[in-house]
mmCIF file of C-alpha atoms in Angstrom:
data_model
loop_
_atom_site.group_PDB
_atom_site.id
_atom_site.type_symbol
_atom_site.label_atom_id
_atom_site.label_comp_id
_atom_site.label_asym_id
_atom_site.label_seq_id
_atom_site.Cartn_x
_atom_site.Cartn_y
_atom_site.Cartn_z
ATOM 1 C CA MET H 1 125.936 118.747 115.076
ATOM 2 C CA GLY H 2 123.606 117.463 112.407
ATOM 3 C CA LYS H 3 123.581 119.248 109.129
ATOM 4 C CA ARG H 4 120.490 120.045 107.114
ATOM 5 C CA ARG H 5 120.381 117.757 104.167
ATOM 6 C CA ARG H 6 119.852 119.534 100.888
ATOM 7 C CA ARG H 7 116.697 118.460 99.094
ATOM 8 C CA ALA H 8 117.252 117.510 95.510
ATOM 9 C CA ALA H 9 115.889 120.041 93.081
ATOM 10 C CA PRO H 10 112.963 118.857 91.025
ATOM 11 C CA SER H 11 114.173 117.144 87.904
ATOM 12 C CA GLU H 12 113.070 118.104 84.439
ATOM 13 C CA ARG H 13 111.001 114.930 84.337
ATOM 14 C CA ASP H 14 109.103 116.025 87.466
ATOM 15 C CA GLU H 15 108.467 119.428 85.903
ATOM 16 C CA ASP H 16 106.829 117.809 82.878
ATOM 17 C CA PHE H 17 104.613 115.509 84.938
ATOM 18 C CA THR H 18 100.881 116.335 84.930
ATOM 19 C CA PHE H 19 97.873 114.821 86.636
ATOM 20 C CA ILE H 20 95.557 116.018 83.856
ATOM 21 C CA SER H 21 94.655 113.242 81.449
ATOM 22 C CA PRO H 22 94.471 114.425 77.809
ATOM 23 C CA VAL H 23 91.901 111.675 77.154
ATOM 24 C CA VAL H 24 89.504 113.020 79.811
ATOM 25 C CA LYS H 25 90.152 116.635 78.827
ATOM 26 C CA TYR H 26 89.543 116.300 75.089
ATOM 27 C CA LEU H 27 86.792 113.701 75.441
ATOM 28 C CA LEU H 28 84.864 116.188 77.593
ATOM 29 C CA PHE H 29 85.628 118.950 75.085
ATOM 30 C CA PHE H 30 84.365 117.042 72.040
ATOM 31 C CA PHE H 31 81.380 115.762 74.044
ATOM 32 C CA ASN H 32 80.358 119.354 74.801
ATOM 33 C CA PHE H 33 81.271 120.617 71.340
ATOM 34 C CA LEU H 34 78.844 118.131 69.763
ATOM 35 C CA PHE H 35 75.961 119.273 71.965
ATOM 36 C CA TRP H 36 77.029 122.893 71.471
ATOM 37 C CA ILE H 37 76.485 122.469 67.709
ATOM 38 C CA ILE H 38 73.111 120.800 68.386
ATOM 39 C CA SER H 39 72.099 123.750 70.587
ATOM 40 C CA LEU H 40 72.953 126.208 67.801
ATOM 41 C CA VAL H 41 70.778 124.228 65.375
ATOM 42 C CA MET H 42 67.916 124.239 67.894
ATOM 43 C CA VAL H 43 68.190 128.003 68.373
ATOM 44 C CA ALA H 44 68.264 128.546 64.593
ATOM 45 C CA ILE H 45 65.163 126.383 64.081
ATOM 46 C CA GLY H 46 63.369 128.132 66.954
ATOM 47 C CA VAL H 47 64.154 131.606 65.560
ATOM 48 C CA TYR H 48 63.096 130.544 62.060
ATOM 49 C CA ALA H 49 59.833 129.079 63.398
ATOM 50 C CA ARG H 50 59.046 132.279 65.303
ATOM 51 C CA ILE H 51 59.772 134.462 62.280
ATOM 52 C CA MET H 52 57.681 132.311 59.929
ATOM 53 C CA LYS H 53 54.809 131.943 62.425
ATOM 54 C CA HIS H 54 52.007 134.367 61.500
ATOM 55 C CA ALA H 55 49.311 133.269 63.951
ATOM 56 C CA GLU H 56 51.220 133.767 67.174
ATOM 57 C CA ALA H 57 48.264 132.920 69.448
ATOM 58 C CA ALA H 58 47.349 129.778 67.561
ATOM 59 C CA LEU H 59 49.498 127.408 69.613
ATOM 60 C CA ALA H 60 48.598 129.016 72.945
ATOM 61 C CA CYS H 61 46.469 125.943 73.600
ATOM 62 C CA LEU H 62 49.673 123.927 74.028
ATOM 63 C CA SER H 63 50.598 126.037 77.090
ATOM 64 C CA VAL H 64 54.071 126.594 75.624
ATOM 65 C CA ASP H 65 54.797 127.536 72.024
ATOM 66 C CA PRO H 66 57.063 124.780 70.625
ATOM 67 C CA ALA H 67 59.211 127.413 68.907
ATOM 68 C CA VAL H 68 59.725 129.281 72.183
ATOM 69 C CA MET H 69 60.415 126.011 73.995
ATOM 70 C CA LEU H 70 63.002 125.121 71.361
ATOM 71 C CA LEU H 71 64.622 128.542 71.790
ATOM 72 C CA VAL H 72 64.743 128.281 75.588
ATOM 73 C CA VAL H 73 66.160 124.738 75.545
ATOM 74 C CA GLY H 74 68.653 125.691 72.821
ATOM 75 C CA VAL H 75 69.912 128.774 74.684
ATOM 76 C CA LEU H 76 70.184 126.800 77.937
ATOM 77 C CA MET H 77 72.111 124.018 76.178
ATOM 78 C CA PHE H 78 74.346 126.620 74.512
ATOM 79 C CA PHE H 79 75.275 128.176 77.862
ATOM 80 C CA ILE H 80 75.911 124.841 79.591
ATOM 81 C CA THR H 81 77.932 123.295 76.751
ATOM 82 C CA PHE H 82 79.883 126.554 76.321
ATOM 83 C CA CYS H 83 80.960 126.288 79.972
ATOM 84 C CA GLY H 84 81.918 122.660 79.368
ATOM 85 C CA CYS H 85 83.861 123.388 76.169
ATOM 86 C CA VAL H 86 85.831 126.375 77.441
ATOM 87 C CA GLY H 87 86.212 124.914 80.928
ATOM 88 C CA SER H 88 87.752 121.695 79.657
ATOM 89 C CA LEU H 89 89.936 123.387 77.045
ATOM 90 C CA ARG H 90 91.207 126.103 79.392
ATOM 91 C CA GLU H 91 91.199 123.817 82.458
ATOM 92 C CA ASN H 92 89.020 126.321 84.272
ATOM 93 C CA ILE H 93 87.621 124.919 87.522
ATOM 94 C CA CYS H 94 84.913 127.609 87.836
ATOM 95 C CA LEU H 95 83.420 126.892 84.403
ATOM 96 C CA LEU H 96 83.660 123.137 84.907
ATOM 97 C CA GLN H 97 81.884 123.387 88.252
ATOM 98 C CA THR H 98 79.170 125.536 86.655
ATOM 99 C CA PHE H 99 78.775 122.911 83.925
ATOM 100 C CA CYS H 100 78.606 120.048 86.441
ATOM 101 C CA ILE H 101 76.140 121.841 88.744
ATOM 102 C CA CYS H 102 73.830 122.749 85.845
ATOM 103 C CA LEU H 103 73.782 119.143 84.603
ATOM 104 C CA THR H 104 73.089 117.895 88.126
ATOM 105 C CA ILE H 105 70.163 120.305 88.583
ATOM 106 C CA ILE H 106 68.660 119.363 85.203
ATOM 107 C CA PHE H 107 69.032 115.662 85.959
ATOM 108 C CA ILE H 108 67.322 116.061 89.357
ATOM 109 C CA LEU H 109 64.494 118.089 87.803
ATOM 110 C CA GLN H 110 63.937 115.437 85.115
ATOM 111 C CA LEU H 111 63.908 112.700 87.735
ATOM 112 C CA ALA H 112 61.508 114.654 89.951
ATOM 113 C CA THR H 113 59.201 115.357 86.998
ATOM 114 C CA GLY H 114 59.046 111.655 86.127
ATOM 115 C CA VAL H 115 58.344 110.631 89.723
ATOM 116 C CA LEU H 116 55.700 113.330 90.244
ATOM 117 C CA GLY H 117 54.073 112.491 86.906
ATOM 118 C CA PHE H 118 53.817 108.852 88.002
ATOM 119 C CA ILE H 119 52.493 109.685 91.490
ATOM 120 C CA PHE H 120 50.012 112.312 90.312
ATOM 121 C CA SER H 121 48.999 110.492 87.133
ATOM 122 C CA ASP H 122 45.352 111.563 87.505
ATOM 123 C CA LYS H 123 46.292 115.241 87.568
ATOM 124 C CA ALA H 124 48.650 114.694 84.646
ATOM 125 C CA ARG H 125 45.820 113.019 82.723
ATOM 126 C CA GLY H 126 43.543 115.958 83.535
ATOM 127 C CA LYS H 127 46.161 118.405 82.234
ATOM 128 C CA VAL H 128 46.577 116.401 79.031
ATOM 129 C CA THR H 129 42.773 116.338 78.588
ATOM 130 C CA GLU H 130 42.657 120.111 79.004
ATOM 131 C CA MET H 131 45.425 120.588 76.429
ATOM 132 C CA ILE H 132 43.727 118.304 73.897
ATOM 133 C CA ASN H 133 40.372 120.074 74.338
ATOM 134 C CA ASN H 134 42.070 123.441 73.824
ATOM 135 C CA ALA H 135 43.824 122.048 70.753
ATOM 136 C CA ILE H 136 40.456 120.922 69.360
ATOM 137 C CA THR H 137 39.068 124.430 69.930
ATOM 138 C CA HIS H 138 41.949 126.007 67.954
ATOM 139 C CA TYR H 139 42.091 123.301 65.263
ATOM 140 C CA ARG H 140 41.434 125.656 62.339
ATOM 141 C CA ASP H 141 43.516 128.534 63.710
ATOM 142 C CA ASP H 142 46.933 127.174 62.812
ATOM 143 C CA ILE H 143 48.048 124.810 60.048
ATOM 144 C CA ASP H 144 50.865 123.318 62.151
ATOM 145 C CA LEU H 145 48.475 122.501 64.991
ATOM 146 C CA GLN H 146 46.002 121.076 62.492
ATOM 147 C CA ASN H 147 48.638 118.807 60.969
ATOM 148 C CA LEU H 148 49.755 117.701 64.440
ATOM 149 C CA ILE H 149 46.216 116.727 65.479
ATOM 150 C CA ASP H 150 45.536 114.973 62.159
ATOM 151 C CA PHE H 151 48.783 113.023 62.495
ATOM 152 C CA GLY H 152 47.944 111.968 66.051
ATOM 153 C CA GLN H 153 44.400 110.877 65.201
ATOM 154 C CA THR H 154 45.571 108.961 62.145
ATOM 155 C CA GLU H 155 48.440 107.188 63.920
ATOM 156 C CA PHE H 156 46.486 106.264 67.051
ATOM 157 C CA GLY H 157 43.187 105.576 65.273
ATOM 158 C CA CYS H 158 41.232 107.915 67.533
ATOM 159 C CA CYS H 159 38.975 110.947 67.354
ATOM 160 C CA GLY H 160 38.655 113.778 69.849
ATOM 161 C CA GLY H 161 39.811 113.801 73.454
ATOM 162 C CA VAL H 162 37.442 111.401 75.234
ATOM 163 C CA THR H 163 35.070 110.680 72.356
ATOM 164 C CA PHE H 164 34.392 111.851 68.799
ATOM 165 C CA THR H 165 31.659 114.267 69.943
ATOM 166 C CA ASP H 166 34.366 116.418 71.587
ATOM 167 C CA TRP H 167 34.716 118.077 68.199
ATOM 168 C CA SER H 168 31.554 120.056 68.999
ATOM 169 C CA GLN H 169 33.863 122.260 71.087
ATOM 170 C CA ASN H 170 35.252 123.630 67.820
ATOM 171 C CA VAL H 171 33.254 126.508 66.351
ATOM 172 C CA TYR H 172 33.348 124.973 62.861
ATOM 173 C CA PHE H 173 32.270 121.464 63.924
ATOM 174 C CA SER H 174 29.769 122.513 66.610
ATOM 175 C CA CYS H 175 26.335 120.879 66.407
ATOM 176 C CA GLU H 176 24.477 123.984 67.512
ATOM 177 C CA GLN H 177 21.499 124.754 65.267
ATOM 178 C CA LYS H 178 22.642 128.333 64.715
ATOM 179 C CA ASN H 179 26.066 127.192 63.472
ATOM 180 C CA PRO H 180 26.250 128.307 59.791
ATOM 181 C CA SER H 181 29.414 126.306 59.045
ATOM 182 C CA ARG H 182 29.336 123.721 56.248
ATOM 183 C CA GLU H 183 31.222 121.422 58.641
ATOM 184 C CA ARG H 184 28.480 121.537 61.280
ATOM 185 C CA CYS H 185 28.298 118.251 63.271
ATOM 186 C CA SER H 186 31.265 116.868 61.322
ATOM 187 C CA VAL H 187 34.690 115.610 62.371
ATOM 188 C CA PRO H 188 38.071 115.995 60.608
ATOM 189 C CA PHE H 189 38.905 113.465 57.905
ATOM 190 C CA SER H 190 41.716 112.140 60.113
ATOM 191 C CA CYS H 191 39.000 110.522 62.263
ATOM 192 C CA CYS H 192 37.839 108.371 59.358
ATOM 193 C CA ILE H 193 38.536 104.637 59.109
ATOM 194 C CA ILE H 194 40.727 104.361 56.036
ATOM 195 C CA THR H 195 41.209 100.908 54.534
ATOM 196 C CA LYS H 196 44.023 99.857 52.217
ATOM 197 C CA GLN H 197 41.497 99.442 49.414
ATOM 198 C CA LYS H 198 40.786 103.170 49.417
ATOM 199 C CA VAL H 199 43.393 104.679 47.127
ATOM 200 C CA VAL H 200 41.891 108.180 47.187
ATOM 201 C CA ILE H 201 41.086 109.617 50.620
ATOM 202 C CA ASN H 202 37.660 111.242 50.899
ATOM 203 C CA THR H 203 38.316 114.378 52.952
ATOM 204 C CA MET H 204 34.547 114.801 53.475
ATOM 205 C CA CYS H 205 34.140 111.354 55.068
ATOM 206 C CA GLY H 206 33.545 112.919 58.494
ATOM 207 C CA GLN H 207 30.582 114.978 57.318
ATOM 208 C CA GLY H 208 27.647 114.873 59.796
ATOM 209 C CA MET H 209 29.136 112.043 61.877
ATOM 210 C CA GLN H 210 28.288 113.689 65.203
ATOM 211 C CA GLU H 211 24.591 113.389 64.367
ATOM 212 C CA LEU H 212 24.889 109.589 64.264
ATOM 213 C CA ASP H 213 24.799 107.337 67.305
ATOM 214 C CA TYR H 214 27.978 105.732 68.644
ATOM 215 C CA LEU H 215 27.624 102.355 66.886
ATOM 216 C CA LEU H 216 26.566 103.736 63.533
ATOM 217 C CA ALA H 217 29.308 106.363 63.537
ATOM 218 C CA GLY H 218 31.804 103.618 64.426
ATOM 219 C CA GLU H 219 31.263 102.068 60.994
ATOM 220 C CA HIS H 220 32.815 105.124 59.348
ATOM 221 C CA ILE H 221 35.065 106.840 61.887
ATOM 222 C CA HIS H 222 37.122 106.081 64.982
ATOM 223 C CA THR H 223 34.828 106.849 67.904
ATOM 224 C CA ASN H 224 37.257 106.312 70.788
ATOM 225 C CA GLY H 225 39.083 109.355 72.170
ATOM 226 C CA CYS H 226 42.822 109.898 71.846
ATOM 227 C CA ILE H 227 43.498 110.151 75.583
ATOM 228 C CA ASP H 228 42.731 106.474 76.289
ATOM 229 C CA LYS H 229 44.634 105.470 73.157
ATOM 230 C CA LEU H 230 47.643 107.499 74.274
ATOM 231 C CA VAL H 231 47.573 106.014 77.788
ATOM 232 C CA ASN H 232 47.340 102.482 76.377
ATOM 233 C CA TRP H 233 50.227 103.199 73.999
ATOM 234 C CA ILE H 234 52.381 104.456 76.900
ATOM 235 C CA HIS H 235 51.588 101.347 78.963
ATOM 236 C CA SER H 236 52.456 99.030 76.077
ATOM 237 C CA ASN H 237 55.723 100.860 75.297
ATOM 238 C CA LEU H 238 57.100 101.427 78.783
ATOM 239 C CA PHE H 239 60.364 99.638 77.975
ATOM 240 C CA ILE H 240 60.917 101.773 74.876
ATOM 241 C CA LEU H 241 60.113 104.985 76.749
ATOM 242 C CA GLY H 242 62.370 103.854 79.598
ATOM 243 C CA GLY H 243 65.166 103.260 77.082
ATOM 244 C CA ILE H 244 64.675 106.751 75.647
ATOM 245 C CA ALA H 245 64.754 108.272 79.127
ATOM 246 C CA LEU H 246 67.916 106.304 79.899
ATOM 247 C CA GLY H 247 69.433 107.430 76.611
ATOM 248 C CA LEU H 248 68.799 111.059 77.594
ATOM 249 C CA ALA H 249 70.180 110.518 81.094
ATOM 250 C CA ILE H 250 73.412 108.741 80.110
ATOM 251 C CA PRO H 251 75.018 111.764 78.336
ATOM 252 C CA GLN H 252 74.245 113.905 81.393
ATOM 253 C CA LEU H 253 75.769 111.351 83.766
ATOM 254 C CA VAL H 254 78.820 110.970 81.515
ATOM 255 C CA GLY H 255 79.245 114.757 81.396
ATOM 256 C CA MET H 256 78.997 115.040 85.180
ATOM 257 C CA LEU H 257 81.470 112.179 85.690
ATOM 258 C CA LEU H 258 84.055 113.494 83.208
ATOM 259 C CA SER H 259 83.831 117.059 84.518
ATOM 260 C CA GLN H 260 84.254 115.915 88.122
ATOM 261 C CA ILE H 261 87.264 113.760 87.192
ATOM 262 C CA LEU H 262 88.853 116.674 85.323
ATOM 263 C CA ILE H 263 88.163 119.067 88.234
ATOM 264 C CA ASN H 264 89.949 116.716 90.652
ATOM 265 C CA GLN H 265 92.862 116.317 88.234
ATOM 266 C CA ILE H 266 93.200 120.110 87.861
ATOM 267 C CA LYS H 267 93.193 120.541 91.645
ATOM 268 C CA ASP H 268 95.927 117.913 91.987
ATOM 269 C CA GLN H 269 97.910 119.657 89.261
ATOM 270 C CA ILE H 270 97.590 123.007 91.045
ATOM 271 C CA GLU H 271 98.850 121.424 94.273
ATOM 272 C CA LEU H 272 101.809 119.935 92.395
ATOM 273 C CA GLN H 273 102.661 123.291 90.824
ATOM 274 C CA ASN H 274 102.460 125.047 94.193
ATOM 275 C CA TYR H 275 104.731 122.388 95.698
ATOM 276 C CA ASN H 276 107.288 122.746 92.870
ATOM 277 C CA MET H 277 107.237 126.551 93.122
ATOM 278 C CA LYS H 278 107.727 126.419 96.886
ATOM 279 C CA HIS H 279 110.734 124.112 96.716
ATOM 280 C CA ARG H 280 112.217 125.851 93.709
ATOM 281 C CA SER H 281 112.309 129.118 95.673
ATOM 282 C CA ASP H 282 113.457 127.373 98.878
ATOM 283 C CA PRO H 283 115.674 124.409 97.867
ATOM 284 C CA TRP H 284 116.869 123.950 101.474
ATOM 285 C CA GLY H 285 113.294 123.631 102.844
#
């Protein structure tokens, strides 16, 4: 009669073997730790901005308060990177899967937003026009918004949304006869054409410019609106914007790849441990 052959007990070398790569594990940990620190900085800046902001309704024209947006993004990043950090360090499949799923959802949403923005470009342009017009209306209500608009008009060499007369939508620059403002029919100084010869900027250079016709006003200020300038800038910098989008997507793809590799390695390690435990308890099996 045949005898059952005794299976050799697992050697000490087999006991020490692991499928989990320390390179993948700690690379994923430090990858998440870096973005975890960035998320904390974002949350701190967002909280500070909200505390220091006195005119809370001033940036309502931007649909979303930048400070609130920074807080939301920071908290979301904190949660996701926390799952990645702890999941990789503790080799926790649940946390790693949460991390991977969150990154996948965010990546899909970003991709869908880009595609929809390209397909419905007219609606996107209309939304941008609405935001700029609202920003013009609230120009004097908030110093941060004012600086943002002045920076945009100076950098792009533009004035208003569609044309320089859009500034009549602001109560201070309105051309209505009953407007008592000293800035009636004017435009901000950021609309002015500033040459290198002008050492001192005349902040009153936009005074009464809305009362002039298009050609005459064009000798002193930028008469073209910022929307067309922005669209032209986007078209001429598509490769740069594409590179930025790719730069934002690569860390997400790397995080998803590393987390999935580590999840598979942990599963293999669990199977190995179960196998060793089974044959340690039943060496004749």
